[in-house]
Amino acid sequence: MNRKYSRKKLQEAGQGYFFMSPTLFVLACFILGPIFYAVFLSFHNVRLLGETAYNFVGFANYERVFDDRRALIALWNTFKYVIIVVPSQTILAIILAATLNAGMKGEKFFRIVYFLPTLTSSAVLTLIFMWMYNREGLINFGLESIGLPTYDFIGDPNIALTAIMIMNIWATAPFFMVIYLAALQDIPDSLYEAAELDGAGPIRKFWSITVPHLKPITSFVVIMGIIGTFQLFDQSYIFSGGSGGPDNSTLTVVLLIYQYAFKSLDTMGYATAIAFMLAIVILVATLLQRKFSKEENLY
Amino acid sequence: MKKKRSAGRVILYGILCLYAVITLIPFLWALSSSFKPLSEIVSGAITFIPENFTFDNYRQIFIEEELFPRWMFNSVFIATVGTGLNIIFNSMAGYALARLTFPGKKGLFIIILAVLMIPAQVTMIPNYLILREFGWLNSYQGMIVPSMINATFIFMMRQFFVNFPKELEEAAAIDGLSRIGTFFKVVLPLAKPALAAQAIFVFMGFWNDFMRPLIIMTDSSMYTLPLGLNTFKGQFVSYWNYIMAASMVFTLPVLVIYAFFNKYFIKGLSLTGGK
């Protein structure tokens, strides 16, 4: 590289910083700065009333999690939610995409219909489902009319989280379906034709050609799913009116962070510590998933 | 396509139609409830076509509920201004990272990629304290400024500009346009498809955001629609007709945008979809 600072180079550097200036400002003020601030907060007790005061407490905020019954419940709920929702929505997305890709008429129509939940905000979806989950609502009416038992979806601690799971699988699968659809179009038809000549049926073709070819996309979809599901908040907040109830059954880690940060006094540092732990859990889950799918690719 | 195994086709259509019905029912049910008078709602009868069709619910939320139009304005204002700034700033940053040489460029690019991996919850609490210090809680700029750039779309725009033909810019430079002039008059207009895809996703992000306004907006007149709807629910626990009407009003703009920009959605998905 030329070591001289020619006028042209200086000018270009100036233009570069000019073009980057809004980004630099937001990065410094609202992303990088806050990350360091968060590290600081997580080691302190923060008092907001009157003069803001910070009290250094070392690792106490991190240790506190293990004695906190609600934190353990939130973690368990979130974990259950991730383990059930991520595979379900991924499988549903693959099936929908493969079905839609089979050269059916009206593909466009189905695509538009399926995309509706992705467009709609979580707040609206949750409200619509609460209306349908009502004691005398549409879903119980449907269950009753085909002779199945009805549930108190919103008030019963044994079923409230499941109700949110069903709603979110329904709402998220079509989004991933669209991503799969793009990938399916890249699988050469000749592969299917060859398999057909060898006498493979549709199910065999799906397992031996479609699924293996979709592996990189599946990896991406699962990672996105993990990141999204670990951060569940809107739905459980609206569903439970912010409490995580009934009986902590819809309490998620992010809802707990919110409660400790903004709804109770002097626990902001603790909330930040939980947020860091959540970030680490997400990171580890993502890396594990990556490693796992890479090893599989070797075979 | 080839005519074969019509039984298989029937099964496939069966799956597609069944899932279409499963998807549509909640929306149709909400839409139909929004046109029913309360008496019909509480009667417990399950009908998709309202017996006494009425616009009263819509009239009620727009006229009797003073705050509803205000929430709507807040949402529109924040989402539009926020999207506009994002389009300009993300493109500028993406352009600089793709085309210009300046010290620290590589490091910045790595930072932007790293930022993509940090969950919002980590910065949420410090950001609240910073906005509080700025006196920006309960304000439009508190919602807009921290989100006026987006790492995902900076990255996307960089990829776009790397593959962008240089000759056009050189021609503009020969015609005497400055770099900034070239960018705004030549480069940006040619980047319209990428900008449209970006705009849709950023707009939806602002429009549907629940958590950030929940934290930042404390005064009910500053609420955005998702927050407003949520308090609405508390206020009218059993008036599901109003809640559903408000939900429909909230959903409509996104549907209209989608209908107009359908193809950019798919493009944006494949751009963000890691392909």
PDB file of N, CA, C and O in Angstrom, chain A residues 102-138:
ATOM      1  N   ALA A 102     -44.491 -28.787  -4.774  1.00  0.00           N
ATOM      2  CA  ALA A 102     -44.730 -29.945  -5.636  1.00  0.00           C
ATOM      3  C   ALA A 102     -45.418 -29.559  -6.942  1.00  0.00           C
ATOM      4  O   ALA A 102     -46.037 -30.401  -7.591  1.00  0.00           O
ATOM      5  N   GLY A 103     -45.326 -28.297  -7.318  1.00  0.00           N
ATOM      6  CA  GLY A 103     -45.915 -27.855  -8.576  1.00  0.00           C
ATOM      7  C   GLY A 103     -47.431 -27.781  -8.526  1.00  0.00           C
ATOM      8  O   GLY A 103     -48.116 -28.183  -9.464  1.00  0.00           O
ATOM      9  N   MET A 104     -47.958 -27.286  -7.417  1.00  0.00           N
ATOM     10  CA  MET A 104     -49.403 -27.235  -7.266  1.00  0.00           C
ATOM     11  C   MET A 104     -49.942 -25.945  -7.886  1.00  0.00           C
ATOM     12  O   MET A 104     -49.255 -24.923  -7.920  1.00  0.00           O
ATOM     13  N   LYS A 105     -51.191 -26.025  -8.315  1.00  0.00           N
ATOM     14  CA  LYS A 105     -51.861 -24.798  -8.770  1.00  0.00           C
ATOM     15  C   LYS A 105     -52.203 -23.957  -7.543  1.00  0.00           C
ATOM     16  O   LYS A 105     -52.435 -24.488  -6.466  1.00  0.00           O
ATOM     17  N   GLY A 106     -52.238 -22.648  -7.730  1.00  0.00           N
ATOM     18  CA  GLY A 106     -52.615 -21.772  -6.630  1.00  0.00           C
ATOM     19  C   GLY A 106     -51.518 -21.594  -5.606  1.00  0.00           C
ATOM     20  O   GLY A 106     -51.777 -21.197  -4.481  1.00  0.00           O
ATOM     21  N   GLU A 107     -50.289 -21.883  -6.019  1.00  0.00           N
ATOM     22  CA  GLU A 107     -49.176 -21.735  -5.077  1.00  0.00           C
ATOM     23  C   GLU A 107     -49.141 -20.325  -4.499  1.00  0.00           C
ATOM     24  O   GLU A 107     -48.933 -20.134  -3.312  1.00  0.00           O
ATOM     25  N   LYS A 108     -49.366 -19.354  -5.390  1.00  0.00           N
ATOM     26  CA  LYS A 108     -49.294 -17.965  -4.969  1.00  0.00           C
ATOM     27  C   LYS A 108     -50.333 -17.657  -3.895  1.00  0.00           C
ATOM     28  O   LYS A 108     -50.047 -17.000  -2.908  1.00  0.00           O
ATOM     29  N   PHE A 109     -51.542 -18.172  -4.116  1.00  0.00           N
ATOM     30  CA  PHE A 109     -52.618 -17.945  -3.153  1.00  0.00           C
ATOM     31  C   PHE A 109     -52.235 -18.494  -1.779  1.00  0.00           C
ATOM     32  O   PHE A 109     -52.321 -17.803  -0.769  1.00  0.00           O
ATOM     33  N   PHE A 110     -51.767 -19.753  -1.763  1.00  0.00           N
ATOM     34  CA  PHE A 110     -51.417 -20.365  -0.485  1.00  0.00           C
ATOM     35  C   PHE A 110     -50.286 -19.598   0.192  1.00  0.00           C
ATOM     36  O   PHE A 110     -50.277 -19.399   1.398  1.00  0.00           O
ATOM     37  N   ARG A 111     -49.333 -19.194  -0.628  1.00  0.00           N
ATOM     38  CA  ARG A 111     -48.194 -18.468  -0.090  1.00  0.00           C
ATOM     39  C   ARG A 111     -48.640 -17.192   0.623  1.00  0.00           C
ATOM     40  O   ARG A 111     -48.175 -16.873   1.706  1.00  0.00           O
ATOM     41  N   ILE A 112     -49.551 -16.467  -0.007  1.00  0.00           N
ATOM     42  CA  ILE A 112     -50.029 -15.212   0.582  1.00  0.00           C
ATOM     43  C   ILE A 112     -50.789 -15.485   1.871  1.00  0.00           C
ATOM     44  O   ILE A 112     -50.574 -14.848   2.890  1.00  0.00           O
ATOM     45  N   VAL A 113     -51.662 -16.496   1.827  1.00  0.00           N
ATOM     46  CA  VAL A 113     -52.440 -16.828   3.025  1.00  0.00           C
ATOM     47  C   VAL A 113     -51.506 -17.228   4.171  1.00  0.00           C
ATOM     48  O   VAL A 113     -51.631 -16.740   5.295  1.00  0.00           O
ATOM     49  N   TYR A 114     -50.543 -18.098   3.864  1.00  0.00           N
ATOM     50  CA  TYR A 114     -49.654 -18.590   4.912  1.00  0.00           C
ATOM     51  C   TYR A 114     -48.810 -17.483   5.525  1.00  0.00           C
ATOM     52  O   TYR A 114     -48.349 -17.587   6.645  1.00  0.00           O
ATOM     53  N   PHE A 115     -48.588 -16.449   4.735  1.00  0.00           N
ATOM     54  CA  PHE A 115     -47.708 -15.396   5.197  1.00  0.00           C
ATOM     55  C   PHE A 115     -48.390 -14.420   6.159  1.00  0.00           C
ATOM     56  O   PHE A 115     -47.737 -13.654   6.843  1.00  0.00           O
ATOM     57  N   LEU A 116     -49.720 -14.475   6.209  1.00  0.00           N
ATOM     58  CA  LEU A 116     -50.464 -13.528   7.055  1.00  0.00           C
ATOM     59  C   LEU A 116     -49.943 -13.420   8.494  1.00  0.00           C
ATOM     60  O   LEU A 116     -49.721 -12.319   8.988  1.00  0.00           O
ATOM     61  N   PRO A 117     -49.738 -14.552   9.193  1.00  0.00           N
ATOM     62  CA  PRO A 117     -49.292 -14.419  10.596  1.00  0.00           C
ATOM     63  C   PRO A 117     -47.934 -13.748  10.733  1.00  0.00           C
ATOM     64  O   PRO A 117     -47.674 -13.079  11.731  1.00  0.00           O
ATOM     65  N   THR A 118     -47.082 -13.920   9.720  1.00  0.00           N
ATOM     66  CA  THR A 118     -45.761 -13.297   9.787  1.00  0.00           C
ATOM     67  C   THR A 118     -45.877 -11.777   9.741  1.00  0.00           C
ATOM     68  O   THR A 118     -45.111 -11.061  10.366  1.00  0.00           O
ATOM     69  N   LEU A 119     -46.873 -11.305   8.984  1.00  0.00           N
ATOM     70  CA  LEU A 119     -47.039  -9.864   8.835  1.00  0.00           C
ATOM     71  C   LEU A 119     -47.658  -9.237  10.075  1.00  0.00           C
ATOM     72  O   LEU A 119     -47.426  -8.078  10.380  1.00  0.00           O
ATOM     73  N   THR A 120     -48.469 -10.019  10.762  1.00  0.00           N
ATOM     74  CA  THR A 120     -49.258  -9.471  11.853  1.00  0.00           C
ATOM     75  C   THR A 120     -48.411  -9.374  13.118  1.00  0.00           C
ATOM     76  O   THR A 120     -47.601 -10.245  13.383  1.00  0.00           O
ATOM     77  N   SER A 121     -48.628  -8.333  13.863  1.00  0.00           N
ATOM     78  CA  SER A 121     -47.799  -8.126  15.050  1.00  0.00           C
ATOM     79  C   SER A 121     -48.134  -9.139  16.134  1.00  0.00           C
ATOM     80  O   SER A 121     -49.243  -9.651  16.216  1.00  0.00           O
ATOM     81  N   SER A 122     -47.135  -9.400  16.971  1.00  0.00           N
ATOM     82  CA  SER A 122     -47.340 -10.354  18.054  1.00  0.00           C
ATOM     83  C   SER A 122     -48.449  -9.892  18.987  1.00  0.00           C
ATOM     84  O   SER A 122     -49.197 -10.714  19.518  1.00  0.00           O
ATOM     85  N   ALA A 123     -48.584  -8.584  19.167  1.00  0.00           N
ATOM     86  CA  ALA A 123     -49.626  -8.087  20.066  1.00  0.00           C
ATOM     87  C   ALA A 123     -51.011  -8.457  19.530  1.00  0.00           C
ATOM     88  O   ALA A 123     -51.868  -8.974  20.266  1.00  0.00           O
ATOM     89  N   VAL A 124     -51.221  -8.218  18.235  1.00  0.00           N
ATOM     90  CA  VAL A 124     -52.526  -8.531  17.645  1.00  0.00           C
ATOM     91  C   VAL A 124     -52.778 -10.040  17.658  1.00  0.00           C
ATOM     92  O   VAL A 124     -53.862 -10.495  18.032  1.00  0.00           O
ATOM     93  N   LEU A 125     -51.770 -10.813  17.270  1.00  0.00           N
ATOM     94  CA  LEU A 125     -51.945 -12.269  17.257  1.00  0.00           C
ATOM     95  C   LEU A 125     -52.307 -12.778  18.648  1.00  0.00           C
ATOM     96  O   LEU A 125     -53.210 -13.611  18.808  1.00  0.00           O
ATOM     97  N   THR A 126     -51.610 -12.276  19.647  1.00  0.00           N
ATOM     98  CA  THR A 126     -51.882 -12.743  21.006  1.00  0.00           C
ATOM     99  C   THR A 126     -53.305 -12.385  21.422  1.00  0.00           C
ATOM    100  O   THR A 126     -54.009 -13.207  22.015  1.00  0.00           O
ATOM    101  N   LEU A 127     -53.734 -11.169  21.091  1.00  0.00           N
ATOM    102  CA  LEU A 127     -55.092 -10.769  21.456  1.00  0.00           C
ATOM    103  C   LEU A 127     -56.136 -11.632  20.733  1.00  0.00           C
ATOM    104  O   LEU A 127     -57.107 -12.075  21.341  1.00  0.00           O
ATOM    105  N   ILE A 128     -55.901 -11.888  19.451  1.00  0.00           N
ATOM    106  CA  ILE A 128     -56.850 -12.725  18.709  1.00  0.00           C
ATOM    107  C   ILE A 128     -56.918 -14.117  19.354  1.00  0.00           C
ATOM    108  O   ILE A 128     -57.994 -14.672  19.558  1.00  0.00           O
ATOM    109  N   PHE A 129     -55.759 -14.662  19.688  1.00  0.00           N
ATOM    110  CA  PHE A 129     -55.769 -15.997  20.281  1.00  0.00           C
ATOM    111  C   PHE A 129     -56.388 -16.007  21.672  1.00  0.00           C
ATOM    112  O   PHE A 129     -57.061 -16.960  22.045  1.00  0.00           O
ATOM    113  N   MET A 130     -56.170 -14.937  22.430  1.00  0.00           N
ATOM    114  CA  MET A 130     -56.814 -14.889  23.750  1.00  0.00           C
ATOM    115  C   MET A 130     -58.330 -14.891  23.595  1.00  0.00           C
ATOM    116  O   MET A 130     -59.050 -15.505  24.372  1.00  0.00           O
ATOM    117  N   TRP A 131     -58.761 -14.197  22.578  1.00  0.00           N
ATOM    118  CA  TRP A 131     -60.213 -14.134  22.299  1.00  0.00           C
ATOM    119  C   TRP A 131     -60.717 -15.518  21.912  1.00  0.00           C
ATOM    120  O   TRP A 131     -61.792 -15.943  22.298  1.00  0.00           O
ATOM    121  N   MET A 132     -59.909 -16.253  21.141  1.00  0.00           N
ATOM    122  CA  MET A 132     -60.347 -17.587  20.717  1.00  0.00           C
ATOM    123  C   MET A 132     -60.181 -18.621  21.828  1.00  0.00           C
ATOM    124  O   MET A 132     -60.921 -19.592  21.893  1.00  0.00           O
ATOM    125  N   TYR A 133     -59.180 -18.403  22.685  1.00  0.00           N
ATOM    126  CA  TYR A 133     -58.910 -19.340  23.783  1.00  0.00           C
ATOM    127  C   TYR A 133     -59.893 -19.178  24.946  1.00  0.00           C
ATOM    128  O   TYR A 133     -59.859 -19.942  25.906  1.00  0.00           O
ATOM    129  N   ASN A 134     -60.704 -18.131  24.885  1.00  0.00           N
ATOM    130  CA  ASN A 134     -61.688 -17.866  25.928  1.00  0.00           C
ATOM    131  C   ASN A 134     -62.408 -19.105  26.419  1.00  0.00           C
ATOM    132  O   ASN A 134     -62.571 -20.053  25.676  1.00  0.00           O
ATOM    133  N   ARG A 135     -62.879 -19.057  27.666  1.00  0.00           N
ATOM    134  CA  ARG A 135     -63.635 -20.195  28.219  1.00  0.00           C
ATOM    135  C   ARG A 135     -64.769 -20.606  27.273  1.00  0.00           C
ATOM    136  O   ARG A 135     -64.961 -21.780  27.009  1.00  0.00           O
ATOM    137  N   GLU A 136     -65.489 -19.586  26.759  1.00  0.00           N
ATOM    138  CA  GLU A 136     -66.584 -19.897  25.823  1.00  0.00           C
ATOM    139  C   GLU A 136     -66.188 -19.543  24.385  1.00  0.00           C
ATOM    140  O   GLU A 136     -67.035 -19.256  23.555  1.00  0.00           O
ATOM    141  N   GLY A 137     -64.901 -19.569  24.127  1.00  0.00           N
ATOM    142  CA  GLY A 137     -64.416 -19.086  22.835  1.00  0.00           C
ATOM    143  C   GLY A 137     -64.486 -20.122  21.729  1.00  0.00           C
ATOM    144  O   GLY A 137     -64.947 -21.242  21.915  1.00  0.00           O
ATOM    145  N   LEU A 138     -63.959 -19.695  20.572  1.00  0.00           N
ATOM    146  CA  LEU A 138     -64.061 -20.497  19.355  1.00  0.00           C
ATOM    147  C   LEU A 138     -63.380 -21.855  19.498  1.00  0.00           C
ATOM    148  O   LEU A 138     -63.906 -22.877  19.049  1.00  0.00           O
TER     149      LEU A 138
END
